[in-house]
CSV table of C-alpha atoms in Angstrom, one decimal:
chain,number,residue,atom,x,y,z
V,182,MET,CA,156.9,13.4,-87.5
V,183,PHE,CA,159.1,11.7,-90.1
V,184,THR,CA,158.3,11.5,-93.8
V,185,SER,CA,158.0,8.0,-95.4
V,186,GLU,CA,161.5,8.5,-96.9
V,187,GLU,CA,163.1,9.4,-93.6
V,188,ILE,CA,161.5,6.4,-91.9
V,189,ARG,CA,162.7,4.1,-94.7
V,190,GLU,CA,166.2,5.5,-94.3
V,191,ARG,CA,166.2,4.8,-90.6
V,192,VAL,CA,164.8,1.3,-91.2
V,193,ASN,CA,167.4,0.5,-93.8
V,194,ARG,CA,170.2,1.4,-91.4
V,195,HIS,CA,168.9,-1.4,-89.1
V,196,LEU,CA,168.6,-4.0,-91.8
V,197,THR,CA,171.7,-5.8,-90.6
V,198,CYS,CA,170.5,-9.3,-91.3
V,199,LYS,CA,173.3,-11.1,-93.3
V,200,LYS,CA,173.3,-14.5,-95.0
V,201,SER,CA,175.1,-15.8,-91.9
V,202,ASP,CA,172.2,-14.7,-89.7
V,203,VAL,CA,169.6,-16.8,-91.6
V,204,LEU,CA,168.7,-20.1,-89.8
V,205,GLU,CA,171.5,-22.6,-90.5
V,206,ASP,CA,170.7,-26.3,-91.1
V,207,PRO,CA,167.3,-26.5,-89.4
V,208,PHE,CA,167.6,-30.3,-89.2
V,209,ASN,CA,170.8,-30.3,-87.0
V,210,HIS,CA,169.4,-32.9,-84.7
V,211,GLU,CA,172.5,-32.8,-82.4
V,212,ARG,CA,172.1,-29.1,-81.8
V,213,ILE,CA,168.3,-29.4,-81.3
V,214,SER,CA,168.8,-32.2,-78.8
V,215,ARG,CA,171.4,-30.1,-76.9
V,216,ILE,CA,169.0,-27.1,-76.8
V,217,LYS,CA,166.3,-29.3,-75.3
V,218,ASN,CA,168.6,-30.4,-72.6
V,219,LEU,CA,169.8,-26.9,-71.9
V,220,LEU,CA,166.2,-25.6,-71.5
V,221,LYS,CA,165.6,-28.2,-68.8
V,222,GLU,CA,169.0,-27.5,-67.1
V,223,LYS,CA,168.4,-23.8,-67.0
V,224,ASN,CA,164.7,-23.9,-66.0
V,225,ALA,CA,164.1,-21.9,-69.2
V,226,LEU,CA,161.0,-21.6,-71.4
V,227,LEU,CA,161.2,-21.0,-75.1
V,228,ILE,CA,158.5,-18.8,-76.5
V,229,ALA,CA,158.5,-18.1,-80.2
V,230,HIS,CA,156.5,-15.9,-82.5
V,231,TYR,CA,154.5,-17.2,-85.5
V,232,TYR,CA,157.0,-15.5,-87.8
V,233,THR,CA,160.1,-17.3,-86.7
V,234,HIS,CA,161.6,-20.3,-88.6
V,235,PRO,CA,159.5,-23.5,-88.4
V,236,ALA,CA,162.4,-25.3,-86.7
V,237,ILE,CA,162.3,-22.9,-83.8
V,238,GLN,CA,158.5,-23.0,-83.6
V,239,ALA,CA,158.7,-26.8,-83.6
V,240,LEU,CA,161.3,-26.6,-80.8
V,241,ALA,CA,159.0,-24.5,-78.7
V,242,ASP,CA,156.1,-27.0,-79.2
V,243,GLU,CA,158.3,-30.0,-78.4
V,244,THR,CA,159.7,-28.6,-75.2
V,245,GLY,CA,156.5,-27.4,-73.5
V,246,GLY,CA,157.0,-23.8,-74.7
V,247,TYR,CA,154.7,-21.6,-76.7
V,248,VAL,CA,154.2,-20.3,-80.2
V,249,ALA,CA,152.0,-17.3,-80.2
V,250,ASP,CA,151.5,-13.6,-81.2
V,251,SER,CA,153.5,-11.0,-79.4
V,252,LEU,CA,151.3,-10.3,-76.4
V,253,GLU,CA,150.3,-13.9,-75.8
V,254,MET,CA,154.1,-14.7,-75.8
V,255,ALA,CA,154.5,-12.4,-72.9
V,256,ARG,CA,151.4,-13.6,-71.1
V,257,LYS,CA,152.4,-17.2,-71.4
V,258,GLY,CA,155.8,-16.4,-70.1
V,259,GLN,CA,154.4,-14.5,-67.2
V,260,ALA,CA,152.1,-17.4,-66.1
V,261,HIS,CA,154.8,-20.1,-66.4
V,262,LYS,CA,156.9,-21.2,-63.4
V,263,ALA,CA,160.2,-21.0,-65.4
V,264,THR,CA,162.7,-18.5,-64.0
V,265,THR,CA,164.2,-17.7,-67.4
V,266,LEU,CA,162.4,-16.9,-70.7
V,267,ILE,CA,164.0,-17.3,-74.1
V,268,VAL,CA,162.1,-15.0,-76.5
V,269,SER,CA,162.5,-15.9,-80.1
V,270,GLY,CA,161.2,-13.0,-82.0
V,271,VAL,CA,162.1,-9.3,-82.1
V,272,ARG,CA,163.3,-6.9,-79.4
V,273,PHE,CA,160.0,-5.3,-78.5
V,274,MET,CA,158.6,-8.7,-77.7
V,275,GLY,CA,161.4,-9.3,-75.3
V,276,GLU,CA,160.8,-6.0,-73.7
V,277,THR,CA,157.1,-6.7,-73.3
V,278,ALA,CA,158.0,-10.0,-71.6
V,279,LYS,CA,160.3,-8.1,-69.2
V,280,ILE,CA,157.6,-5.5,-68.4
V,281,LEU,CA,155.1,-8.3,-67.4
V,282,SER,CA,157.7,-10.5,-65.7
V,283,PRO,CA,160.4,-8.2,-64.1
V,284,GLU,CA,161.4,-11.0,-61.7
V,285,LYS,CA,162.4,-13.3,-64.6
V,286,ARG,CA,165.6,-13.2,-66.7
V,287,ILE,CA,164.7,-12.6,-70.4
V,288,PHE,CA,167.1,-13.5,-73.1
V,289,MET,CA,166.9,-13.3,-76.9
V,290,PRO,CA,169.1,-15.1,-79.5
V,291,ASN,CA,170.0,-11.8,-81.1
V,292,LEU,CA,169.1,-8.3,-79.6
V,293,ALA,CA,169.8,-6.8,-83.0
V,294,ALA,CA,166.5,-8.3,-84.2
V,295,THR,CA,164.2,-5.3,-84.2
V,296,CYS,CA,161.1,-4.1,-86.2
V,297,SER,CA,160.6,-1.4,-88.7
V,298,LEU,CA,157.6,-0.1,-86.7
V,299,ASP,CA,159.8,0.2,-83.6
V,300,VAL,CA,162.7,1.8,-85.5
V,301,GLY,CA,160.4,4.2,-87.2
V,302,CYS,CA,158.9,5.5,-83.9
V,303,PRO,CA,161.8,6.7,-81.7
V,304,ALA,CA,160.7,7.5,-78.2
V,305,ASP,CA,162.0,11.1,-78.0
V,306,GLU,CA,160.4,12.2,-81.3
V,307,PHE,CA,157.2,10.4,-80.4
V,308,ALA,CA,157.0,12.1,-77.0
V,309,ALA,CA,157.5,15.5,-78.7
V,310,PHE,CA,154.7,14.6,-81.1
V,311,CYS,CA,152.4,13.7,-78.2
V,312,ASP,CA,153.2,17.0,-76.5
V,313,GLN,CA,152.0,18.8,-79.5
V,314,HIS,CA,148.6,17.2,-79.1
V,315,PRO,CA,147.8,17.1,-75.4
V,316,ASP,CA,144.1,16.8,-76.0
V,317,ARG,CA,144.4,13.4,-77.5
V,318,THR,CA,144.5,10.0,-75.8
V,319,VAL,CA,147.7,8.2,-76.8
V,320,VAL,CA,147.2,4.7,-78.1
V,321,VAL,CA,150.1,2.7,-79.4
V,322,TYR,CA,150.5,-0.7,-81.1
V,323,ALA,CA,152.3,-3.5,-79.3
V,324,ASN,CA,155.0,-3.3,-81.9
V,325,THR,CA,156.8,-0.4,-80.1
V,326,SER,CA,159.6,0.0,-77.6
V,327,ALA,CA,159.1,0.0,-73.8
V,328,ALA,CA,159.8,3.7,-73.8
V,329,VAL,CA,157.0,4.4,-76.4
V,330,LYS,CA,154.6,2.3,-74.4
V,331,ALA,CA,155.6,4.3,-71.3
V,332,ARG,CA,154.4,7.5,-73.1
V,333,ALA,CA,151.1,5.9,-74.0
V,334,ASP,CA,147.7,5.8,-72.3
V,335,TRP,CA,146.9,2.5,-73.9
V,336,THR,CA,148.8,-0.3,-75.7
V,337,VAL,CA,146.8,-2.5,-78.1
V,338,THR,CA,147.3,-5.4,-80.4
V,339,SER,CA,145.8,-5.8,-83.8
V,340,GLY,CA,143.3,-8.3,-82.4
V,341,CYS,CA,141.8,-5.9,-79.8
V,342,ALA,CA,142.6,-2.5,-81.3
V,343,VAL,CA,139.2,-1.9,-82.9
V,344,SER,CA,137.2,-2.7,-79.8
V,345,ILE,CA,139.4,-0.5,-77.6
V,346,ILE,CA,139.2,2.4,-80.0
V,347,GLU,CA,135.4,2.0,-80.0
V,348,HIS,CA,135.5,2.1,-76.2
V,349,LEU,CA,137.5,5.3,-76.2
V,350,GLN,CA,135.3,6.8,-78.9
V,351,ASP,CA,132.2,6.1,-76.8
V,352,GLN,CA,133.9,8.2,-74.1
V,353,GLY,CA,134.3,11.1,-76.6
V,354,LYS,CA,138.1,10.7,-76.8
V,355,LYS,CA,140.2,11.9,-79.7
V,356,ILE,CA,143.0,9.5,-80.5
V,357,LEU,CA,146.7,9.9,-81.3
V,358,TRP,CA,147.8,6.6,-82.8
V,359,ALA,CA,151.2,5.1,-83.5
V,360,PRO,CA,153.1,3.7,-85.2
V,361,ASP,CA,151.5,1.7,-88.1
V,362,LYS,CA,149.6,4.0,-90.5
V,363,PHE,CA,147.9,1.2,-92.4
V,364,LEU,CA,146.6,-0.5,-89.2
V,365,GLY,CA,145.6,3.0,-87.9
V,366,ASN,CA,143.7,3.8,-91.1
V,367,TYR,CA,142.0,0.4,-91.0
V,368,ILE,CA,140.8,1.1,-87.4
V,369,LYS,CA,139.8,4.6,-88.3
V,370,THR,CA,137.7,3.3,-91.3
V,371,LYS,CA,136.1,0.6,-89.1
V,372,THR,CA,135.2,2.9,-86.2
V,373,GLY,CA,134.9,6.4,-87.6
V,374,ALA,CA,137.0,7.6,-84.7
V,375,ASP,CA,138.9,10.9,-84.7
V,376,MET,CA,142.5,9.5,-85.1
V,377,LEU,CA,145.7,11.3,-85.8
V,378,LEU,CA,148.2,8.8,-87.3
V,379,TRP,CA,151.9,8.4,-86.9
V,380,ASN,CA,153.6,7.7,-90.3
V,381,GLY,CA,155.0,4.2,-89.8
V,382,SER,CA,154.7,0.9,-91.6
V,383,CYS,CA,155.8,-2.8,-91.6
V,384,ILE,CA,158.3,-3.5,-94.3
V,385,VAL,CA,156.7,-6.9,-94.9
V,386,HIS,CA,153.0,-6.1,-95.0
V,387,GLU,CA,153.4,-2.8,-96.9
V,388,GLU,CA,154.7,-4.8,-99.9
V,389,PHE,CA,151.5,-6.8,-100.5
V,390,LYS,CA,149.8,-5.5,-103.6
V,391,ALA,CA,146.1,-5.6,-104.6
V,392,GLN,CA,146.8,-6.5,-108.2
V,393,GLY,CA,148.8,-9.6,-107.2
V,394,ILE,CA,146.0,-10.8,-105.0
V,395,ARG,CA,143.4,-10.2,-107.8
V,396,GLU,CA,145.5,-12.3,-110.2
V,397,LEU,CA,145.6,-15.1,-107.6
V,398,LYS,CA,141.9,-14.8,-107.1
V,399,HIS,CA,141.4,-15.3,-110.8
V,400,LEU,CA,143.4,-18.5,-110.6
V,401,TYR,CA,141.7,-19.6,-107.3
V,402,PRO,CA,138.2,-18.1,-107.4
V,403,ASN,CA,137.0,-20.0,-104.4
V,404,ALA,CA,139.9,-19.1,-102.2
V,405,ALA,CA,139.3,-17.0,-99.1
V,406,VAL,CA,141.8,-14.0,-98.7
V,407,LEU,CA,143.3,-13.6,-95.3
V,408,VAL,CA,145.0,-10.3,-94.6
V,409,HIS,CA,146.9,-8.7,-91.7
V,410,PRO,CA,145.6,-5.2,-91.0
V,411,GLU,CA,149.2,-3.8,-91.3
V,412,SER,CA,148.7,-4.1,-95.1
V,413,PRO,CA,147.7,-1.2,-97.4
V,414,ALA,CA,144.0,-0.4,-97.7
V,415,SER,CA,143.8,-1.7,-101.3
V,416,VAL,CA,144.8,-5.1,-100.0
V,417,ILE,CA,142.5,-5.1,-97.0
V,418,ALA,CA,139.6,-4.2,-99.4
V,419,LEU,CA,140.1,-7.6,-101.0
V,420,ALA,CA,140.1,-9.6,-97.8
V,421,ASP,CA,137.5,-12.1,-96.6
V,422,VAL,CA,139.1,-11.9,-93.2
V,423,THR,CA,141.3,-9.1,-91.8
V,424,GLY,CA,142.9,-9.9,-88.5
V,425,SER,CA,145.9,-10.6,-86.2
V,426,THR,CA,148.1,-13.6,-86.7
V,427,SER,CA,146.1,-15.8,-84.3
V,428,GLN,CA,142.8,-14.6,-85.9
V,429,LEU,CA,144.1,-15.6,-89.3
V,430,ILE,CA,145.1,-19.0,-88.1
V,431,GLU,CA,141.7,-19.5,-86.6
V,432,ALA,CA,140.0,-18.3,-89.8
V,433,ALA,CA,141.9,-20.9,-91.8
V,434,ARG,CA,140.8,-23.6,-89.4
V,435,SER,CA,137.2,-22.7,-89.1
V,436,MET,CA,136.2,-21.4,-92.5
V,437,PRO,CA,134.7,-23.9,-95.0
V,438,ASN,CA,136.9,-22.9,-97.9
V,439,SER,CA,139.3,-25.5,-99.2
V,440,SER,CA,141.9,-22.9,-100.2
V,441,PHE,CA,143.3,-19.6,-98.7
V,442,ILE,CA,145.4,-16.8,-100.0
V,443,ILE,CA,147.5,-15.6,-97.1
V,444,ALA,CA,148.8,-12.0,-97.0
V,445,THR,CA,151.1,-12.0,-94.0
V,446,GLU,CA,154.7,-13.0,-93.0
V,447,LYS,CA,155.3,-16.6,-94.3
V,448,GLY,CA,156.4,-17.9,-91.0
V,449,ILE,CA,152.7,-18.3,-90.1
V,450,PHE,CA,152.4,-21.2,-92.5
V,451,TYR,CA,154.0,-23.6,-90.0
V,452,LYS,CA,151.3,-23.2,-87.3
V,453,MET,CA,148.5,-22.7,-89.9
V,454,ARG,CA,149.5,-26.0,-91.6
V,455,LYS,CA,149.4,-27.8,-88.2
V,456,VAL,CA,145.9,-26.4,-87.6
V,457,VAL,CA,144.4,-27.2,-91.0
V,458,GLY,CA,146.3,-30.4,-91.8
V,459,ASP,CA,146.4,-31.5,-95.4
V,460,THR,CA,142.7,-30.8,-96.1
V,461,LYS,CA,143.2,-27.2,-97.2
V,462,GLN,CA,145.4,-25.4,-99.6
V,463,LEU,CA,147.5,-22.5,-98.3
V,464,ILE,CA,148.7,-20.0,-100.9
V,465,GLU,CA,151.3,-17.2,-100.4
V,466,ALA,CA,150.1,-13.8,-101.5
V,467,PRO,CA,152.7,-12.1,-103.7
V,468,THR,CA,154.7,-9.0,-102.6
V,469,ALA,CA,156.0,-6.0,-104.5
V,470,GLY,CA,153.9,-6.3,-107.6
V,471,LYS,CA,154.4,-8.0,-111.0
V,472,GLY,CA,158.0,-8.0,-112.2
V,473,ALA,CA,159.3,-6.1,-109.1
V,474,THR,CA,162.0,-7.0,-106.7
V,475,CYS,CA,160.7,-7.1,-103.2
V,476,LYS,CA,162.7,-6.1,-100.1
V,477,SER,CA,161.2,-8.7,-97.8
V,478,CYS,CA,159.5,-11.2,-100.0
V,479,ALA,CA,157.0,-11.7,-97.1
V,480,ARG,CA,159.9,-12.7,-94.8
V,481,CYS,CA,160.9,-10.4,-91.9
V,482,PRO,CA,164.7,-10.0,-92.0
V,483,TRP,CA,164.8,-9.5,-88.3
V,484,MET,CA,162.8,-12.6,-87.5
V,485,ALA,CA,165.3,-14.5,-89.6
V,486,MET,CA,168.0,-13.5,-87.2
V,487,ASN,CA,166.6,-16.1,-84.7
V,488,THR,CA,168.8,-19.1,-85.3
V,489,LEU,CA,169.4,-22.5,-83.7
V,490,SER,CA,173.0,-21.6,-83.0
V,491,GLY,CA,171.8,-18.3,-81.3
V,492,LEU,CA,169.4,-20.3,-79.1
V,493,GLU,CA,172.2,-22.7,-78.1
V,494,HIS,CA,174.6,-19.9,-77.4
V,495,VAL,CA,172.2,-17.9,-75.2
V,496,LEU,CA,171.2,-20.9,-73.2
V,497,ASP,CA,174.8,-22.1,-72.8
V,498,ASN,CA,176.3,-18.8,-71.8
V,499,GLN,CA,173.4,-16.4,-70.8
V,500,PRO,CA,175.5,-13.5,-72.1
V,501,ASP,CA,174.7,-10.0,-71.0
V,502,GLU,CA,174.5,-8.8,-74.6
V,503,CYS,CA,171.6,-11.1,-75.1
V,504,GLU,CA,169.6,-10.2,-72.0
V,505,ILE,CA,166.7,-7.8,-72.0
V,506,HIS,CA,166.9,-5.0,-69.5
V,507,VAL,CA,164.2,-2.3,-69.1
V,508,ASP,CA,164.7,0.7,-66.8
V,509,ASN,CA,162.4,0.2,-63.8
V,510,LEU,CA,160.7,3.6,-64.1
V,511,VAL,CA,160.1,3.0,-67.8
V,512,ARG,CA,158.8,-0.5,-67.0
V,513,LYS,CA,156.3,0.8,-64.4
V,514,LYS,CA,155.0,3.4,-66.8
V,515,ALA,CA,154.7,1.0,-69.7
V,516,LEU,CA,152.9,-1.5,-67.5
V,517,ILE,CA,150.1,1.0,-67.0
V,518,SER,CA,149.2,1.1,-70.7
V,519,LEU,CA,149.6,-2.7,-71.1
V,520,GLN,CA,147.6,-3.4,-68.0
V,521,ARG,CA,144.7,-1.3,-69.3
V,522,MET,CA,144.5,-3.5,-72.4
V,523,LEU,CA,144.8,-6.7,-70.3
V,524,ASP,CA,142.0,-5.6,-68.0
V,525,PHE,CA,139.9,-4.5,-70.9
V,526,THR,CA,140.3,-7.8,-72.8
V,527,ARG,CA,139.9,-10.0,-69.7
V,528,VAL,CA,136.3,-8.9,-69.1
V,529,ARG,CA,135.2,-9.5,-72.7
């Protein structure tokens, strides 16, 4: 297993987002209109993650597409009659869509858009780690490559991970978990399960600091704190609600508080604001600590590589370098771990 420093080095090599990759003029109405027309012409569906730029999320909403978390993106794409899916997110999301919809063509605006959790858990090293612990049930987070999912017994999301680990614990299973150590530790603390954790983390969520949230709570004493479980334990300890992106959006909608401190990627504010309207105050949790320079500033650099020009280009040309391909044997193996989760959550 890698040390934290080795994982950070690998992740930094993939931080290829340049200023030119950041969403250009989000109010380019001519380009937006052309994208809408191309979606119709190509029988394509745009599905976007909550962390993409608001202009892209709005496009998905306006064209009959979907804005959702990673698994729901794939499920919506699978159920839709469109023959082509345009996945605006990061690469593992496109791969998951292809695993569930092998008959559809899956494109992304930029295949270089990856994820630190994916990069920090290479399939060959992970397989070797699993081989060292054959007595453990392998459970991986959705934020992993198709090849890692193919090595797993179960794939889970942050929304269903606790209930699935509890289910396995009731069967007397010992767990090998990957890749996010903070989410793994959160689940382990909640369930008391015997879990061996891979040493990975999200470069966005690991930067939230407890002290910064305490300072905000002093300024906004009645604000509820909403935290994603990929965050450090000290941050989770301050949360009123810890949950997935969709669970945090629902919490903001349903809780009676008039203000919320949000500790997750700031792209979530588009959908959260649509849900709560102008009746509630949404406050960004600080990253990196007082006086420090953050690497992400609560903005995923890879999500920022999804641009309007990228969407237009991929719809116009359907280039091979933007199409998701998953080896069929890998796809079939990965589908087993995904299907177990789908079946488990469907009956609850």
